[in-house]
Short mmCIF file of C-alpha atoms and ligand atoms in Angstrom, two decimals:
data_model
loop_
_atom_site.label_atom_id
_atom_site.label_comp_id
_atom_site.label_asym_id
_atom_site.label_seq_id
_atom_site.Cartn_x
_atom_site.Cartn_y
_atom_site.Cartn_z
CA MET C 14 56.68 92.06 91.08
CA PRO C 15 58.32 92.05 95.01
CA ASP C 16 61.64 93.22 95.90
CA THR C 17 62.97 90.44 97.15
CA LEU C 18 65.10 87.97 97.04
CA THR C 19 64.95 83.86 98.06
CA ILE C 20 67.13 81.81 98.68
CA ILE C 21 67.32 78.16 99.15
CA ASP C 22 69.71 76.65 101.95
CA ASN C 23 70.04 73.21 100.17
CA ARG C 24 72.08 71.83 103.79
CA THR C 25 68.29 72.86 105.42
CA GLY C 26 65.86 72.56 102.85
CA LYS C 27 65.01 76.22 105.00
CA LYS C 28 64.12 79.15 102.47
CA TYR C 29 64.88 82.80 102.82
CA GLU C 30 63.77 85.83 102.09
CA MET C 31 65.82 88.99 101.93
CA PRO C 32 64.86 92.89 100.61
CA ILE C 33 66.50 94.47 97.86
CA THR C 34 67.41 97.09 97.75
CA HIS C 35 69.52 99.72 95.16
CA ASP C 36 69.92 96.02 93.36
CA THR C 37 71.97 94.99 95.84
CA ILE C 38 70.97 92.58 99.14
CA ARG C 39 72.99 93.59 102.23
CA ALA C 40 75.50 91.22 103.18
CA MET C 41 73.68 91.03 107.44
CA ASP C 42 71.16 89.61 106.21
CA LEU C 43 73.14 86.73 104.98
CA ARG C 44 74.18 85.64 108.69
CA GLN C 45 70.60 84.44 109.09
CA ILE C 46 71.27 81.19 107.10
CA LYS C 47 72.28 78.54 109.55
CA VAL C 48 72.52 74.89 109.88
CA LYS C 49 73.40 74.83 113.11
CA ASP C 50 71.57 77.14 116.46
CA ASP C 51 75.43 78.27 117.43
CA ASP C 52 76.44 78.89 113.57
CA PHE C 53 78.46 81.51 112.98
CA GLY C 54 75.92 82.49 110.21
CA MET C 55 76.70 82.86 106.55
CA MET C 56 79.05 85.41 104.75
CA THR C 57 79.89 85.88 101.07
CA TYR C 58 83.99 85.94 100.22
CA ASP C 59 84.84 88.22 98.07
CA PRO C 60 88.68 89.06 98.05
CA ALA C 61 89.28 92.66 97.08
CA PHE C 62 85.66 93.85 96.94
CA MET C 63 85.04 92.06 92.99
CA ASN C 64 81.81 92.22 93.98
CA THR C 65 80.97 94.53 97.06
CA ALA C 66 79.30 97.96 98.04
CA SER C 67 80.99 98.74 101.10
CA CYS C 68 79.25 102.71 101.39
CA ILE C 69 76.43 104.35 100.12
CA SER C 70 78.00 107.45 98.54
CA LYS C 71 76.57 110.63 96.25
CA ILE C 72 80.00 112.55 95.35
CA THR C 73 81.02 109.86 91.87
CA TYR C 74 79.21 107.86 89.42
CA ILE C 75 80.87 105.72 87.00
CA ASP C 76 79.64 103.64 84.80
CA GLY C 77 82.19 101.39 83.80
CA ASP C 78 81.05 99.12 80.43
CA LYS C 79 79.52 102.66 79.30
CA GLY C 80 82.92 104.76 79.96
CA ILE C 81 80.57 107.82 81.68
CA LEU C 82 82.75 109.47 84.46
CA ARG C 83 80.26 111.94 86.16
CA TYR C 84 81.38 113.82 89.56
CA ARG C 85 77.46 115.27 91.75
CA GLY C 86 75.76 113.76 88.54
CA TYR C 87 77.65 116.00 86.37
CA PRO C 88 79.48 114.72 83.46
CA ILE C 89 83.56 114.78 83.90
CA GLU C 90 83.94 116.09 80.15
CA GLN C 91 81.61 119.19 80.66
CA LEU C 92 83.44 119.98 83.43
CA ALA C 93 86.88 119.35 81.87
CA GLU C 94 85.77 121.71 79.56
CA LYS C 95 84.11 124.47 81.17
CA SER C 96 84.68 124.09 85.09
CA SER C 97 88.63 124.51 87.14
CA PHE C 98 89.61 122.48 89.66
CA LEU C 99 88.97 125.37 92.99
CA GLU C 100 85.00 124.97 91.49
CA THR C 101 84.48 120.74 91.15
CA ALA C 102 86.86 120.91 94.59
CA TRP C 103 84.00 122.49 96.40
CA LEU C 104 81.53 120.46 93.76
CA LEU C 105 82.79 117.19 95.32
CA LEU C 106 82.83 118.34 98.42
CA HIS C 107 79.80 120.41 99.09
CA GLY C 108 77.37 118.68 96.53
CA GLU C 109 76.63 121.37 94.41
CA LEU C 110 78.44 124.57 91.94
CA PRO C 111 79.09 127.60 94.92
CA THR C 112 77.73 130.57 94.27
CA LYS C 113 79.94 133.28 92.49
CA ALA C 114 80.31 134.22 96.73
CA GLU C 115 80.99 130.86 97.62
CA TYR C 116 83.67 130.37 95.52
CA GLU C 117 85.84 133.79 96.17
CA GLN C 118 85.43 133.08 99.37
CA TRP C 119 86.68 128.29 98.63
CA THR C 120 89.33 130.16 96.67
CA HIS C 121 90.76 132.91 99.28
CA ASP C 122 90.16 129.46 102.04
CA ILE C 123 93.07 128.05 100.03
CA THR C 124 94.93 130.12 99.11
CA ILE C 125 95.15 131.88 102.72
CA HIS C 126 96.79 127.98 103.74
CA THR C 127 99.63 127.46 101.01
CA MET C 128 102.90 127.87 104.01
CA ILE C 129 103.90 125.42 105.50
CA HIS C 130 105.54 125.61 109.29
CA GLU C 131 109.37 126.55 108.74
CA ASN C 132 109.93 122.37 110.43
CA ILE C 133 107.73 121.29 108.59
CA LYS C 134 110.33 122.16 106.03
CA LYS C 135 113.13 121.38 107.73
CA LEU C 136 111.98 117.62 107.93
CA MET C 137 111.69 117.39 104.33
CA ASP C 138 114.94 118.31 104.81
CA GLY C 139 116.88 115.78 106.29
CA PHE C 140 115.77 113.21 103.27
CA HIS C 141 118.32 111.25 101.22
CA TYR C 142 119.48 113.70 98.38
CA ASP C 143 118.01 110.80 96.01
CA ALA C 144 114.56 111.03 97.35
CA HIS C 145 111.39 109.95 95.34
CA PRO C 146 109.31 112.56 96.35
CA MET C 147 105.96 110.60 96.53
CA GLY C 148 108.23 109.77 99.77
CA MET C 149 108.97 112.23 100.71
CA LEU C 150 105.27 112.91 100.24
CA ILE C 151 103.61 110.59 102.08
CA SER C 152 105.90 110.41 105.10
CA THR C 153 105.42 114.94 104.90
CA ILE C 154 101.55 114.18 104.47
CA GLY C 155 101.86 111.99 108.00
CA ALA C 156 103.76 113.98 110.11
CA LEU C 157 101.43 117.29 109.43
CA SER C 158 99.08 115.15 111.46
CA THR C 159 102.07 116.23 115.02
CA PHE C 160 101.98 120.17 113.67
CA TYR C 161 97.57 120.36 113.81
CA ARG C 162 96.73 118.41 116.05
CA ASP C 163 93.04 119.65 116.19
CA GLY C 164 92.50 117.47 113.50
CA ARG C 165 91.78 114.73 115.64
CA ASP C 166 88.69 116.17 116.22
CA VAL C 167 86.89 114.45 113.03
CA ARG C 168 83.22 114.25 114.83
CA ASN C 169 83.14 118.16 114.49
CA PRO C 170 82.66 119.74 110.99
CA GLU C 171 83.91 122.94 112.37
CA SER C 172 87.70 121.13 112.45
CA ARG C 173 86.39 118.92 109.77
CA GLN C 174 86.34 122.02 107.57
CA LYS C 175 89.58 124.12 108.91
CA GLN C 176 91.53 120.69 108.02
CA ILE C 177 89.77 120.27 103.92
CA PHE C 178 91.13 123.75 103.69
CA ARG C 179 95.42 123.13 105.36
CA LEU C 180 95.10 119.48 103.22
CA ILE C 181 94.20 121.51 100.03
CA SER C 182 96.23 124.22 100.14
CA LYS C 183 99.44 121.98 101.56
CA MET C 184 99.68 119.47 98.55
CA PRO C 185 100.86 121.74 96.37
CA THR C 186 103.13 123.66 98.40
CA ILE C 187 104.64 120.36 99.45
CA ALA C 188 104.73 118.48 96.14
CA ALA C 189 106.91 122.08 94.91
CA PHE C 190 109.36 120.85 97.84
CA ALA C 191 109.89 117.11 97.52
CA TYR C 192 109.59 118.12 94.06
CA ARG C 193 112.95 121.53 94.79
CA HIS C 194 114.87 118.94 96.87
CA SER C 195 114.76 115.98 94.82
CA GLN C 196 116.82 118.66 92.51
CA GLY C 197 118.41 119.84 94.62
CA LYS C 198 117.56 123.49 94.29
CA PRO C 199 116.28 126.15 96.95
CA TYR C 200 112.56 126.03 98.38
CA VAL C 201 110.18 128.75 96.30
CA TYR C 202 107.94 129.95 98.80
CA PRO C 203 104.12 130.31 97.83
CA ASP C 204 102.93 133.14 96.70
CA ASN C 205 99.47 134.07 96.62
CA SER C 206 98.95 136.63 94.47
CA LEU C 207 99.06 133.54 91.41
CA SER C 208 96.47 130.91 91.35
CA TYR C 209 96.12 127.29 93.00
CA ILE C 210 97.47 126.17 89.29
CA SER C 211 100.40 128.99 88.05
CA ASN C 212 102.03 129.07 92.01
CA PHE C 213 102.49 125.43 91.65
CA MET C 214 103.79 125.59 89.58
CA SER C 215 106.27 128.84 90.38
CA MET C 216 107.07 126.81 93.87
CA LEU C 217 107.98 124.01 91.23
CA TRP C 218 109.81 125.90 88.53
CA LYS C 219 110.64 130.02 89.89
CA MET C 220 114.39 130.32 89.77
CA THR C 221 116.01 133.99 89.98
CA GLU C 222 113.28 135.91 87.78
CA PRO C 223 111.24 138.01 90.62
CA LYS C 224 108.32 136.21 89.20
CA TYR C 225 107.11 133.47 87.88
CA GLU C 226 104.82 133.64 84.88
CA PRO C 227 103.84 130.57 83.40
CA HIS C 228 102.70 129.55 80.09
CA PRO C 229 98.61 129.95 80.61
CA THR C 230 98.00 126.55 77.73
CA LEU C 231 100.06 125.03 80.61
CA VAL C 232 97.96 125.77 83.70
CA LYS C 233 94.68 125.30 81.78
CA ALA C 234 96.68 122.05 80.85
CA LEU C 235 96.93 121.07 84.21
CA ASP C 236 93.90 122.72 85.45
CA ILE C 237 92.14 120.23 83.31
CA LEU C 238 94.43 117.37 84.17
CA PHE C 239 93.29 118.08 87.91
CA ILE C 240 90.03 117.95 87.25
CA LEU C 241 90.37 114.08 85.94
CA HIS C 242 91.93 113.23 88.81
CA ALA C 243 90.37 114.85 92.17
CA ASP C 244 87.93 111.89 92.41
CA HIS C 245 87.40 108.05 90.94
CA GLU C 246 84.38 107.10 93.92
CA GLN C 247 85.84 103.29 95.76
CA ASN C 248 89.37 102.99 94.10
CA CYS C 249 91.89 101.09 95.95
CA SER C 250 93.35 104.71 97.96
CA ALA C 251 90.23 106.56 98.43
CA ASN C 252 89.43 102.80 99.98
CA ALA C 253 92.34 103.35 101.64
CA MET C 254 91.10 106.80 102.93
CA ARG C 255 87.47 105.67 103.71
CA SER C 256 89.01 102.70 105.78
CA ILE C 257 91.66 104.13 108.08
CA GLY C 258 89.33 107.28 108.90
CA SER C 259 86.75 105.01 109.91
CA SER C 260 89.53 104.18 113.03
CA GLU C 261 88.40 108.15 113.34
CA ILE C 262 91.84 108.79 113.44
CA ASP C 263 92.94 113.01 112.02
CA PRO C 264 92.91 113.38 108.39
CA TYR C 265 96.68 113.65 107.57
CA SER C 266 97.31 109.75 109.15
CA ALA C 267 95.01 109.33 106.85
CA MET C 268 95.35 109.94 104.09
CA ALA C 269 99.15 109.31 103.93
CA GLY C 270 98.33 105.78 104.05
CA ALA C 271 95.29 106.65 101.01
CA ALA C 272 98.15 108.04 99.51
CA ALA C 273 100.70 105.25 100.01
CA ALA C 274 97.89 103.55 98.00
CA LEU C 275 98.34 105.26 95.15
CA TYR C 276 102.16 105.19 94.90
CA GLY C 277 101.75 101.59 93.85
CA PRO C 278 102.37 100.46 89.69
CA LEU C 279 98.51 99.05 90.11
CA HIS C 280 97.11 102.21 91.15
CA GLY C 281 98.25 106.37 90.94
CA GLY C 282 101.72 104.88 90.12
CA ALA C 283 101.20 103.71 86.72
CA ASN C 284 101.75 106.64 84.79
CA GLU C 285 104.73 106.55 85.41
CA ALA C 286 105.00 102.19 84.87
CA VAL C 287 104.16 103.93 81.73
CA LEU C 288 107.05 105.68 81.15
CA HIS C 289 109.28 103.14 81.77
CA MET C 290 107.68 100.54 78.78
CA LEU C 291 107.74 102.85 75.89
CA ASP C 292 111.31 103.78 77.08
CA GLU C 293 112.06 99.82 77.17
CA ILE C 294 109.81 99.42 73.99
CA GLY C 295 112.02 101.53 72.18
CA THR C 296 110.92 102.08 69.44
CA LYS C 297 107.63 102.30 67.74
CA GLU C 298 108.71 98.63 65.61
CA ASN C 299 108.94 97.02 68.10
CA VAL C 300 105.34 97.88 69.72
CA PRO C 301 104.30 94.22 68.39
CA ASP C 302 106.40 92.26 69.47
CA PHE C 303 106.75 94.10 73.01
CA ILE C 304 102.77 92.73 72.76
CA THR C 305 103.29 89.74 71.81
CA LYS C 306 105.36 89.11 75.09
CA VAL C 307 102.37 90.67 77.38
CA LYS C 308 99.45 88.00 75.83
CA GLY C 309 102.17 85.30 76.41
CA GLY C 310 102.40 85.94 80.81
CA SER C 311 104.94 88.57 80.16
CA GLY C 312 104.54 91.57 82.07
CA ARG C 313 100.67 94.21 81.26
CA LEU C 314 100.29 96.43 79.19
CA MET C 315 100.15 99.35 82.14
CA GLY C 316 98.09 101.98 81.37
CA PHE C 317 95.81 99.18 80.00
CA GLY C 318 93.28 97.88 81.92
CA HIS C 319 90.35 98.48 84.65
CA ARG C 320 88.84 97.55 87.07
CA VAL C 321 85.83 99.09 86.25
CA TYR C 322 85.66 100.88 82.86
CA LYS C 323 85.18 97.60 80.88
CA ASN C 324 85.67 100.10 77.71
CA TYR C 325 87.49 104.14 77.18
CA ASP C 326 87.57 105.50 80.07
CA PRO C 327 86.51 109.00 79.67
CA ARG C 328 88.90 110.77 80.82
CA ALA C 329 92.03 108.78 78.63
CA LYS C 330 89.97 110.59 75.64
CA VAL C 331 89.95 114.59 76.89
CA ILE C 332 93.84 113.87 77.65
CA LYS C 333 94.50 113.01 74.54
CA ARG C 334 93.35 115.63 73.08
CA LEU C 335 94.65 117.67 75.61
CA ALA C 336 98.16 115.98 74.33
CA ASP C 337 97.99 117.93 71.71
CA GLU C 338 97.51 121.13 72.71
CA VAL C 339 100.54 120.70 75.31
CA PHE C 340 102.61 119.70 72.75
CA GLU C 341 102.06 122.94 70.54
CA VAL C 342 104.06 125.04 72.99
CA THR C 343 106.77 122.06 74.30
CA GLY C 344 107.35 120.44 71.17
CA ARG C 345 106.07 116.63 70.94
CA ASN C 346 107.02 114.25 73.01
CA PRO C 347 108.58 111.55 71.17
CA LYS C 348 107.26 108.84 72.67
CA LEU C 349 103.70 109.79 71.87
CA ASP C 350 104.11 107.54 68.06
CA ILE C 351 105.16 104.37 69.76
CA ALA C 352 101.59 104.84 72.81
CA LEU C 353 99.56 105.93 70.00
CA GLU C 354 100.90 102.13 67.85
CA LEU C 355 100.29 100.09 71.03
CA GLU C 356 97.62 101.78 71.19
CA LYS C 357 96.60 100.81 67.46
CA ILE C 358 97.67 97.33 68.31
CA ALA C 359 95.68 96.67 71.52
CA LEU C 360 93.38 98.23 70.43
CA GLU C 361 92.42 95.41 67.26
CA ASP C 362 94.41 92.36 68.66
CA GLU C 363 91.85 89.46 70.28
CA TYR C 364 93.59 89.34 74.09
CA PHE C 365 92.92 93.14 74.50
CA ILE C 366 89.28 93.19 72.17
CA LYS C 367 88.23 89.64 74.97
CA ARG C 368 89.20 90.76 77.98
CA LYS C 369 87.85 95.28 77.26
CA LEU C 370 91.28 96.26 77.93
CA TYR C 371 90.65 99.97 77.08
CA PRO C 372 94.10 102.85 77.40
CA ASN C 373 93.09 104.36 81.09
CA VAL C 374 93.90 107.94 82.79
CA ASP C 375 97.21 106.60 82.42
CA PHE C 376 98.36 105.90 79.60
CA TYR C 377 98.87 109.51 78.13
CA SER C 378 98.11 111.99 81.15
CA GLY C 379 102.84 110.62 81.52
CA LEU C 380 102.99 111.45 78.70
CA ILE C 381 101.69 115.17 79.09
CA TYR C 382 103.37 115.25 82.21
CA GLN C 383 107.31 114.17 80.84
CA ALA C 384 106.60 117.47 78.22
CA MET C 385 105.92 119.49 80.78
CA GLY C 386 109.48 118.54 82.20
CA PHE C 387 107.69 117.19 85.11
CA PRO C 388 110.40 113.78 86.26
CA VAL C 389 109.05 110.74 86.17
CA GLU C 390 108.90 110.38 89.92
CA MET C 391 107.14 112.92 90.27
CA PHE C 392 103.73 111.91 88.44
CA ALA C 393 102.46 109.95 91.64
CA VAL C 394 102.61 113.07 93.26
CA LEU C 395 100.56 115.03 90.62
CA PHE C 396 98.40 112.35 91.13
CA SER C 397 97.95 113.20 95.07
CA ILE C 398 97.53 116.83 94.46
CA PRO C 399 93.92 116.62 92.65
CA ARG C 400 92.63 113.45 94.44
CA THR C 401 93.25 115.08 97.33
CA VAL C 402 89.42 116.34 97.69
CA GLY C 403 88.28 112.73 96.48
CA TRP C 404 89.98 111.49 99.14
CA LEU C 405 88.18 114.14 101.81
CA ALA C 406 85.02 114.49 99.79
CA GLN C 407 85.49 110.24 100.91
CA TRP C 408 86.38 110.75 104.54
CA ASN C 409 83.53 113.21 105.24
CA GLU C 410 80.60 111.75 103.70
CA MET C 411 81.54 108.37 105.73
CA LEU C 412 82.46 110.58 109.12
CA ASN C 413 78.81 111.96 108.23
CA ASP C 414 77.12 108.77 107.59
CA ASN C 415 75.23 106.92 110.53
CA GLU C 416 75.42 103.28 109.47
CA GLN C 417 79.21 103.37 108.94
CA LYS C 418 81.61 102.08 111.89
CA ILE C 419 85.31 100.99 112.31
CA ALA C 420 85.97 99.80 109.25
CA ARG C 421 87.22 95.68 109.38
CA PRO C 422 86.25 92.43 107.14
CA ARG C 423 85.79 88.86 107.85
CA GLN C 424 87.54 85.87 107.48
CA ILE C 425 87.83 82.59 106.10
CA TYR C 426 89.76 80.77 108.76
CA LEU C 427 91.50 78.15 106.79
CA GLY C 428 94.61 77.73 108.94
CA HIS C 429 95.23 74.90 111.08
CA ASP C 430 93.49 73.54 114.33
CA THR C 431 94.21 74.72 117.98
CA ARG C 432 97.47 72.05 118.23
CA ASP C 433 100.24 72.04 121.50
CA TYR C 434 103.14 74.58 121.44
CA VAL C 435 106.72 72.23 121.02
CA VAL C 436 110.08 72.92 123.05
CA MET C 437 112.45 74.82 119.78
CA SER C 438 114.36 70.52 120.90
CA LYS C 439 111.96 68.17 119.75
CA ARG C 440 110.70 70.41 116.56
CA GLY C 441 111.78 68.55 113.72
N1 ACO S 29 97.67 94.15 80.62
C1 ACO S 29 97.89 93.18 80.01
N2 ACO S 29 96.86 92.12 80.17
C2 ACO S 29 96.70 92.88 81.36
C3 ACO S 29 96.31 94.21 81.36
C4 ACO S 29 97.18 94.69 81.26
N3 ACO S 29 97.43 96.31 81.39
N4 ACO S 29 95.03 94.09 82.29
C5 ACO S 29 94.65 92.71 82.84
N5 ACO S 29 94.73 92.21 81.69
C6 ACO S 29 94.19 90.78 81.42
C7 ACO S 29 94.99 89.84 83.04
O1 ACO S 29 96.06 88.90 82.75
C8 ACO S 29 93.50 88.25 82.52
O2 ACO S 29 93.31 88.37 81.57
P1 ACO S 29 93.84 86.41 82.62
O3 ACO S 29 92.41 86.46 82.06
O4 ACO S 29 93.77 85.69 81.45
O5 ACO S 29 94.36 85.89 83.23
C9 ACO S 29 92.60 90.42 82.58
O6 ACO S 29 93.33 91.06 81.85
C10 ACO S 29 92.02 90.47 83.65
O7 ACO S 29 92.29 91.05 84.25
P2 ACO S 29 92.48 91.52 86.32
O8 ACO S 29 93.62 91.47 86.77
O9 ACO S 29 91.35 90.42 86.63
O10 ACO S 29 92.03 92.89 86.13
P3 ACO S 29 91.34 93.62 87.60
O11 ACO S 29 90.05 93.99 87.59
O12 ACO S 29 92.07 93.12 88.79
O13 ACO S 29 92.90 94.34 87.83
C11 ACO S 29 94.66 96.60 86.70
C12 ACO S 29 92.89 96.22 87.22
C13 ACO S 29 95.14 96.32 88.19
C14 ACO S 29 93.59 97.52 86.44
C15 ACO S 29 94.77 95.28 85.74
O14 ACO S 29 94.10 95.40 84.57
C16 ACO S 29 96.79 96.09 85.49
O15 ACO S 29 97.28 95.79 85.88
N6 ACO S 29 96.45 97.17 84.40
C17 ACO S 29 97.89 97.48 84.18
C18 ACO S 29 98.52 98.92 85.10
C19 ACO S 29 97.68 100.45 85.40
O16 ACO S 29 97.55 101.23 83.79
N7 ACO S 29 97.15 100.44 86.47
C20 ACO S 29 95.90 102.05 86.05
C21 ACO S 29 95.16 101.85 87.23
S1 ACO S 29 94.11 103.22 86.65
C22 ACO S 29 94.03 103.77 87.98
O17 ACO S 29 94.39 103.10 88.77
C23 ACO S 29 94.24 105.33 88.43
#
């Protein structure tokens, strides 16, 4: 059986044979399909990239129908159970699990870059007292490009590595400073004797005690949440990172764009939206009415549905189990009952079954974050810290891929044909 696709153009009767690789044809092969010699040639029309592979990747695999997520081949459930966030970060960036020596060096390299320049701190001081921490994070990531001008040397793998260390280590510091600013509390500088996660928690919550000692269950929970959020192949923000990065701009500027994409309520802002939705519903008894409204087209059930998963999001399963462990320490989040009721009713309802709408990663993560003491405005920030690893892995892979060029889609122009300029006095 030949691995080719035969296309007959009924406009001309011409027949074309195109190679199929990995169940895919190359869009550029379609350009030979023309009616007249001087035609541009055929394109595909794919708004929102519903069926277009924009790259070849070896980082993350998702089978949305089966509910499978793997980083570099390792099932997410195994990584959540056995790995740590920094180890998973190495895996995503390097393709293999680290040896002991590699892991120790990696942890050291990440730890020594946690400080930020004092002027970055001053810059963050300039934000309004009620600035959204995600807005502060996005702007500050972009501002890093003015401090690390060597970041523009994107064709140099050594320089890229240095920016990767900086971004992964400074993200928790900037995120914690954004949080402290929004609380009107003094910034807490990094404590490099602590682990990645414990240091983050110290920068968030340390007050006057000489050393902050986070609860080990909460450290573990945050570590697992970070593993689950580290990458998710060509999602909206990863696509932004690749697309902006394809212009060969420094990773700080590209990552500010990626973080901005994540901020939207249809992407990383969804867990914030879930909490607002649960507040709006108020009590378990109001759930059926709310579902009826959603089915009637008024709003969406936030934290449900996914472009790729048409089955239970495997991350949501891990998070649901994790919630019980966290609530044992923090006390149960009262909104959990509303969430469980919503899930139960939605999973039995024809509307949601027909559309294959299942809980996604954001349905329960917000409840955990809230129980841990995070305000909802911090949720997207919490997502951005681990996703930094995914963005950087995708960016690095893109720059190492000889087939990639500046990202530049085509369009179908349906606007006016050429027409002459009309002076203002003659316009109707
Ligand atoms: N609640 C109710 N109906 C929904 C929902 C939802 N959460 N999601 C999709 N639908 C319905 C749509 O109305 C549509 O119905 P129709 O066929 O009658 O018109 C159908 O399901 C298909 O929806 P699309 O919008 O075409 O699905 P798409 O793949 O474009 O959207 C998305 C995916 C954006 C995630 C969507 O499911 C959604 O808005 N969910 C809520 C927001 C959310 O939780 N986002 C987090 C995603 S995970 C992440 O980014 C980390």
